[in-house]
Amino acid sequence: MPDHMIFHIVFLSQILLGSYFLPRLFLAHKKAIFKKYPPDEYPKLYPRPQAWYGKFHRNYLILSYGILLAGLVLLAVLVVTPRSGAWDQSIATWFYLLQVVPQIVLEIMWSKELKLMREINQDTTRKAELRPRRFSDYVSPKHLTILASVYLTFILFVFYIDQFDFPWFGGYLNVLIITVMNLFFASMILWRMYGKRKNPHESAQDRERSIAVVAKLLVFISIAVTITGTLSITISALDMRSINPIVHSLYLQALNVLVFRFYMHNYVDYDVYKAQPLATERRA
């Protein structure tokens, strides 16, 4: 089967996974939470009217389906249009960026939710964690070792490939890009570790788990990006660049699954969102 036909199949998988299956799975997860922790019993979890959440979830699904339709139309154009396939990797990348728009909207809405929670929060008690936070508390030494090994291997690999003077090879710019990415991810983790608590109801245990989830996610993404970069350079060096779009689309799909797993983690103590019990009358 020609490489461009394989790309069409893989790109269809990217369209369906990111704009149909994962959004539906995410909404099913949200509906299960809504049913198990209803607003009348957990009012602190829902600072907006109940109807607002149903409307927002419908709009989220409509947006995802709109992107799904756009992807299917784009794929149909790619199938019927004669082309070289030189832009296939860029097409997969730009469409992935379009697919993450609903997640960006979710992040914006969640930030507004937290702001509303802080505004209506009546609890003036502030709790501070006395134990200092360390990076190793959130990412295991095994994962850090894998990350460091993959990063150093990539540097040595770039040093080796650079001696062949391939006209398409970016040289040490590749190392700079991966290094800047790792520094940016590290700063995001540190910001989560030492930044202000955004959720006024979040328990100390939940905050620790939340930091750990974000830290592990970013470490896994860094490892995946570095390995994919190494594989892409290897494919190009072997003069097999026509399969690069296929590999890239598969990588983007794996990245999509990782991000959705982050949004759907269940390690939350919902008891902190319960209604406050009525104060008992003083005994005479």
Short mmCIF file of C-alpha atoms in Angstrom, two decimals:
data_model
loop_
_atom_site.label_atom_id
_atom_site.label_comp_id
_atom_site.label_asym_id
_atom_site.label_seq_id
_atom_site.Cartn_x
_atom_site.Cartn_y
_atom_site.Cartn_z
CA MET A 1 0.00 0.00 0.00
CA PRO A 2 1.43 3.45 -0.91
CA ASP A 3 2.59 5.64 1.96
CA HIS A 4 0.08 8.40 1.16
CA MET A 5 -2.81 5.93 1.47
CA ILE A 6 -1.49 4.72 4.83
CA PHE A 7 -1.31 8.36 5.92
CA HIS A 8 -4.97 8.85 4.96
CA ILE A 9 -5.96 5.91 7.18
CA VAL A 10 -3.82 7.12 10.09
CA PHE A 11 -5.06 10.70 9.69
CA LEU A 12 -8.66 9.41 9.77
CA SER A 13 -7.79 7.71 13.04
CA GLN A 14 -6.42 11.02 14.35
CA ILE A 15 -9.63 12.82 13.37
CA LEU A 16 -11.95 10.26 14.96
CA LEU A 17 -9.89 9.76 18.10
CA GLY A 18 -9.36 13.44 18.94
CA SER A 19 -12.73 14.84 17.86
CA TYR A 20 -15.19 12.01 18.46
CA PHE A 21 -14.13 9.17 20.77
CA LEU A 22 -12.10 11.09 23.36
CA PRO A 23 -14.58 14.00 23.73
CA ARG A 24 -17.47 11.55 24.17
CA LEU A 25 -15.45 9.59 26.72
CA PHE A 26 -14.61 12.80 28.55
CA LEU A 27 -18.26 13.91 28.69
CA ALA A 28 -19.33 10.46 29.90
CA HIS A 29 -16.78 10.87 32.70
CA LYS A 30 -18.17 14.32 33.58
CA LYS A 31 -21.76 13.06 33.57
CA ALA A 32 -20.79 10.20 35.88
CA ILE A 33 -19.27 12.71 38.32
CA PHE A 34 -22.37 14.90 38.07
CA LYS A 35 -24.59 11.90 38.87
CA LYS A 36 -22.45 10.57 41.71
CA TYR A 37 -21.82 14.00 43.26
CA PRO A 38 -25.01 16.01 42.60
CA PRO A 39 -25.19 19.78 43.18
CA ASP A 40 -27.65 19.52 46.06
CA GLU A 41 -25.19 17.40 48.08
CA TYR A 42 -21.93 18.93 46.81
CA PRO A 43 -22.79 22.60 46.21
CA LYS A 44 -19.19 23.82 46.50
CA LEU A 45 -18.29 21.86 43.37
CA TYR A 46 -20.80 23.80 41.25
CA PRO A 47 -20.52 27.59 41.64
CA ARG A 48 -22.81 28.11 38.62
CA PRO A 49 -26.48 27.13 38.12
CA GLN A 50 -27.00 23.48 37.31
CA ALA A 51 -28.40 24.20 33.83
CA TRP A 52 -25.20 26.01 32.86
CA TYR A 53 -23.14 22.83 33.04
CA GLY A 54 -25.45 20.89 30.76
CA LYS A 55 -25.37 23.71 28.21
CA PHE A 56 -21.58 24.01 28.38
CA HIS A 57 -21.13 20.26 27.88
CA ARG A 58 -23.42 20.36 24.85
CA ASN A 59 -21.46 23.28 23.39
CA TYR A 60 -18.21 21.42 24.02
CA LEU A 61 -19.54 18.44 22.10
CA ILE A 62 -20.85 20.64 19.26
CA LEU A 63 -17.43 22.29 18.97
CA SER A 64 -15.71 18.89 18.88
CA TYR A 65 -18.15 17.63 16.25
CA GLY A 66 -17.58 20.76 14.18
CA ILE A 67 -13.85 20.04 14.18
CA LEU A 68 -14.65 16.40 13.34
CA LEU A 69 -16.65 17.49 10.29
CA ALA A 70 -13.88 19.88 9.22
CA GLY A 71 -11.36 17.04 9.51
CA LEU A 72 -13.47 14.67 7.41
CA VAL A 73 -13.87 17.34 4.71
CA LEU A 74 -10.12 17.99 4.78
CA LEU A 75 -9.41 14.28 4.46
CA ALA A 76 -11.77 14.00 1.49
CA VAL A 77 -9.91 16.86 -0.21
CA LEU A 78 -6.56 15.16 0.47
CA VAL A 79 -7.81 11.88 -1.00
CA VAL A 80 -9.11 13.34 -4.27
CA THR A 81 -6.40 15.98 -4.82
CA PRO A 82 -3.16 14.95 -6.58
CA ARG A 83 -0.23 16.09 -4.45
CA SER A 84 3.31 15.20 -3.41
CA GLY A 85 2.57 14.66 0.29
CA ALA A 86 5.25 17.17 1.30
CA TRP A 87 2.77 19.01 3.54
CA ASP A 88 1.18 15.97 5.18
CA GLN A 89 3.14 16.29 8.42
CA SER A 90 2.25 19.98 8.73
CA ILE A 91 -1.40 19.17 7.99
CA ALA A 92 -1.46 16.60 10.82
CA THR A 93 0.17 19.11 13.18
CA TRP A 94 -2.11 22.04 12.38
CA PHE A 95 -5.19 19.87 12.63
CA TYR A 96 -4.02 18.60 16.02
CA LEU A 97 -3.73 22.22 17.18
CA LEU A 98 -7.31 22.72 16.03
CA GLN A 99 -8.37 19.60 17.94
CA VAL A 100 -6.99 20.94 21.23
CA VAL A 101 -9.12 24.10 21.01
CA PRO A 102 -11.95 22.47 23.06
CA GLN A 103 -9.40 21.59 25.75
CA ILE A 104 -8.18 25.18 25.79
CA VAL A 105 -11.78 26.30 26.25
CA LEU A 106 -12.10 23.82 29.13
CA GLU A 107 -9.01 25.28 30.79
CA ILE A 108 -10.39 28.81 30.48
CA MET A 109 -13.76 27.76 31.90
CA TRP A 110 -12.10 25.87 34.77
CA SER A 111 -10.06 28.96 35.65
CA LYS A 112 -13.28 30.96 35.80
CA GLU A 113 -14.86 28.24 37.93
CA LEU A 114 -12.03 28.48 40.43
CA LYS A 115 -12.37 32.25 40.53
CA LEU A 116 -16.08 31.91 41.33
CA MET A 117 -15.28 29.34 44.02
CA ARG A 118 -12.87 31.78 45.65
CA GLU A 119 -15.40 34.63 45.48
CA ILE A 120 -18.19 32.69 47.19
CA ASN A 121 -15.96 30.81 49.63
CA GLN A 122 -16.97 31.66 53.20
CA ASP A 123 -14.17 29.78 54.89
CA THR A 124 -11.57 32.26 56.12
CA THR A 125 -9.30 29.60 57.56
CA ARG A 126 -6.01 29.24 55.70
CA LYS A 127 -3.98 26.06 55.96
CA ALA A 128 -0.30 25.88 55.13
CA GLU A 129 1.82 22.84 54.44
CA LEU A 130 4.90 22.84 56.67
CA ARG A 131 6.68 20.06 54.77
CA PRO A 132 8.90 21.48 51.97
CA ARG A 133 8.06 20.22 48.49
CA ARG A 134 10.74 18.53 46.40
CA PHE A 135 10.70 17.63 42.73
CA SER A 136 11.39 14.00 43.57
CA ASP A 137 8.17 13.89 45.62
CA TYR A 138 6.14 14.05 42.43
CA VAL A 139 8.25 12.26 39.82
CA SER A 140 9.91 8.95 40.66
CA PRO A 141 13.70 8.64 40.32
CA LYS A 142 13.06 5.94 37.70
CA HIS A 143 11.14 8.32 35.45
CA LEU A 144 13.69 11.10 35.99
CA THR A 145 16.47 8.66 35.05
CA ILE A 146 14.61 7.68 31.87
CA LEU A 147 14.06 11.34 31.02
CA ALA A 148 17.75 12.19 31.53
CA SER A 149 18.89 9.13 29.56
CA VAL A 150 16.60 9.91 26.61
CA TYR A 151 17.73 13.56 26.63
CA LEU A 152 21.46 12.74 26.73
CA THR A 153 21.03 10.06 24.07
CA PHE A 154 19.32 12.61 21.85
CA ILE A 155 22.24 15.05 22.25
CA LEU A 156 24.75 12.34 21.31
CA PHE A 157 22.55 11.30 18.39
CA VAL A 158 22.40 14.88 17.06
CA PHE A 159 26.19 15.14 17.44
CA TYR A 160 26.56 11.94 15.39
CA ILE A 161 24.11 12.92 12.63
CA ASP A 162 25.57 16.41 12.31
CA GLN A 163 28.82 15.04 10.83
CA PHE A 164 27.00 13.86 7.67
CA ASP A 165 26.02 17.43 6.65
CA PHE A 166 22.50 16.59 5.56
CA PRO A 167 21.03 19.72 3.91
CA TRP A 168 17.70 19.26 5.71
CA PHE A 169 19.20 18.71 9.17
CA GLY A 170 18.79 21.53 11.67
CA GLY A 171 21.86 20.52 13.67
CA TYR A 172 22.10 21.69 17.24
CA LEU A 173 18.95 23.73 16.87
CA ASN A 174 17.18 20.44 17.62
CA VAL A 175 18.99 20.22 20.96
CA LEU A 176 18.12 23.83 21.73
CA ILE A 177 14.42 23.21 21.03
CA ILE A 178 14.28 20.12 23.27
CA THR A 179 16.24 21.92 26.01
CA VAL A 180 13.93 24.95 25.97
CA MET A 181 10.93 22.60 26.07
CA ASN A 182 12.31 20.77 29.12
CA LEU A 183 13.07 24.06 30.90
CA PHE A 184 9.55 25.28 30.16
CA PHE A 185 8.04 22.05 31.50
CA ALA A 186 10.23 22.25 34.61
CA SER A 187 9.06 25.84 35.22
CA MET A 188 5.43 24.72 34.90
CA ILE A 189 5.98 21.99 37.49
CA LEU A 190 7.72 24.40 39.85
CA TRP A 191 4.89 26.89 39.41
CA ARG A 192 2.39 24.19 40.37
CA MET A 193 4.53 23.23 43.35
CA TYR A 194 5.09 26.69 44.81
CA GLY A 195 2.31 28.82 43.27
CA LYS A 196 -0.80 29.95 45.11
CA ARG A 197 -3.59 27.43 45.62
CA LYS A 198 -6.31 28.25 43.09
CA ASN A 199 -9.00 25.92 44.42
CA PRO A 200 -10.11 27.11 47.89
CA HIS A 201 -11.70 23.73 48.71
CA GLU A 202 -8.88 21.49 47.54
CA SER A 203 -7.50 19.27 50.28
CA ALA A 204 -3.76 19.03 50.90
CA GLN A 205 -3.76 15.44 49.64
CA ASP A 206 -5.58 16.42 46.46
CA ARG A 207 -3.14 19.25 45.83
CA GLU A 208 -0.23 16.85 46.16
CA ARG A 209 -1.88 14.38 43.79
CA SER A 210 -2.69 17.14 41.31
CA ILE A 211 0.91 18.30 41.23
CA ALA A 212 2.10 14.73 40.76
CA VAL A 213 -0.32 14.16 37.84
CA VAL A 214 0.85 17.31 36.05
CA ALA A 215 4.53 16.54 36.72
CA LYS A 216 4.26 12.98 35.40
CA LEU A 217 2.28 14.12 32.37
CA LEU A 218 4.92 16.68 31.41
CA VAL A 219 7.75 14.20 31.97
CA PHE A 220 6.03 11.63 29.75
CA ILE A 221 5.37 14.26 27.07
CA SER A 222 9.03 15.31 27.15
CA ILE A 223 10.16 11.71 26.75
CA ALA A 224 7.69 11.14 23.91
CA VAL A 225 8.70 14.33 22.07
CA THR A 226 12.41 13.51 22.34
CA ILE A 227 11.97 9.92 21.17
CA THR A 228 9.74 11.03 18.30
CA GLY A 229 12.29 13.66 17.28
CA THR A 230 15.02 11.01 17.25
CA LEU A 231 12.86 8.68 15.19
CA SER A 232 11.97 11.45 12.71
CA ILE A 233 15.63 12.34 12.14
CA THR A 234 16.50 8.65 11.73
CA ILE A 235 13.74 8.16 9.14
CA SER A 236 14.94 11.19 7.19
CA ALA A 237 18.57 10.03 7.35
CA LEU A 238 17.53 6.65 5.91
CA ASP A 239 15.80 8.46 3.04
CA MET A 240 12.37 7.28 4.18
CA ARG A 241 10.89 10.72 4.75
CA SER A 242 7.59 9.74 3.13
CA ILE A 243 6.59 7.83 6.29
CA ASN A 244 7.37 10.72 8.61
CA PRO A 245 3.77 12.09 8.43
CA ILE A 246 2.45 8.66 9.44
CA VAL A 247 4.75 8.45 12.47
CA HIS A 248 3.99 12.05 13.38
CA SER A 249 0.22 11.54 13.29
CA LEU A 250 0.53 8.44 15.49
CA TYR A 251 2.64 10.45 17.94
CA LEU A 252 0.00 13.21 18.05
CA GLN A 253 -2.68 10.63 18.78
CA ALA A 254 -0.63 9.20 21.66
CA LEU A 255 -0.18 12.75 22.95
CA ASN A 256 -3.93 13.30 22.77
CA VAL A 257 -4.58 10.19 24.84
CA LEU A 258 -2.03 11.32 27.45
CA VAL A 259 -3.67 14.74 27.80
CA PHE A 260 -7.17 13.28 28.08
CA ARG A 261 -5.99 10.88 30.76
CA PHE A 262 -4.83 13.93 32.69
CA TYR A 263 -8.30 15.50 32.44
CA MET A 264 -10.01 12.27 33.50
CA HIS A 265 -8.00 11.31 36.58
CA ASN A 266 -10.20 10.20 39.46
CA TYR A 267 -7.93 10.93 42.41
CA VAL A 268 -10.14 13.61 43.94
CA ASP A 269 -11.52 13.92 47.45
CA TYR A 270 -15.04 15.13 46.72
CA ASP A 271 -15.98 15.27 50.41
CA VAL A 272 -14.48 18.78 50.60
CA TYR A 273 -17.25 20.00 48.26
CA LYS A 274 -20.10 18.77 50.47
CA ALA A 275 -22.57 21.17 52.03
CA GLN A 276 -21.58 22.33 55.48
CA PRO A 277 -23.58 20.55 58.22
CA LEU A 278 -25.96 22.73 60.18
CA ALA A 279 -24.55 23.94 63.47
CA THR A 280 -25.99 22.08 66.44
CA GLU A 281 -27.74 24.04 69.11
CA ARG A 282 -25.82 24.69 72.26
CA ARG A 283 -26.82 22.70 75.26
CA ALA A 284 -28.36 24.64 78.08
#
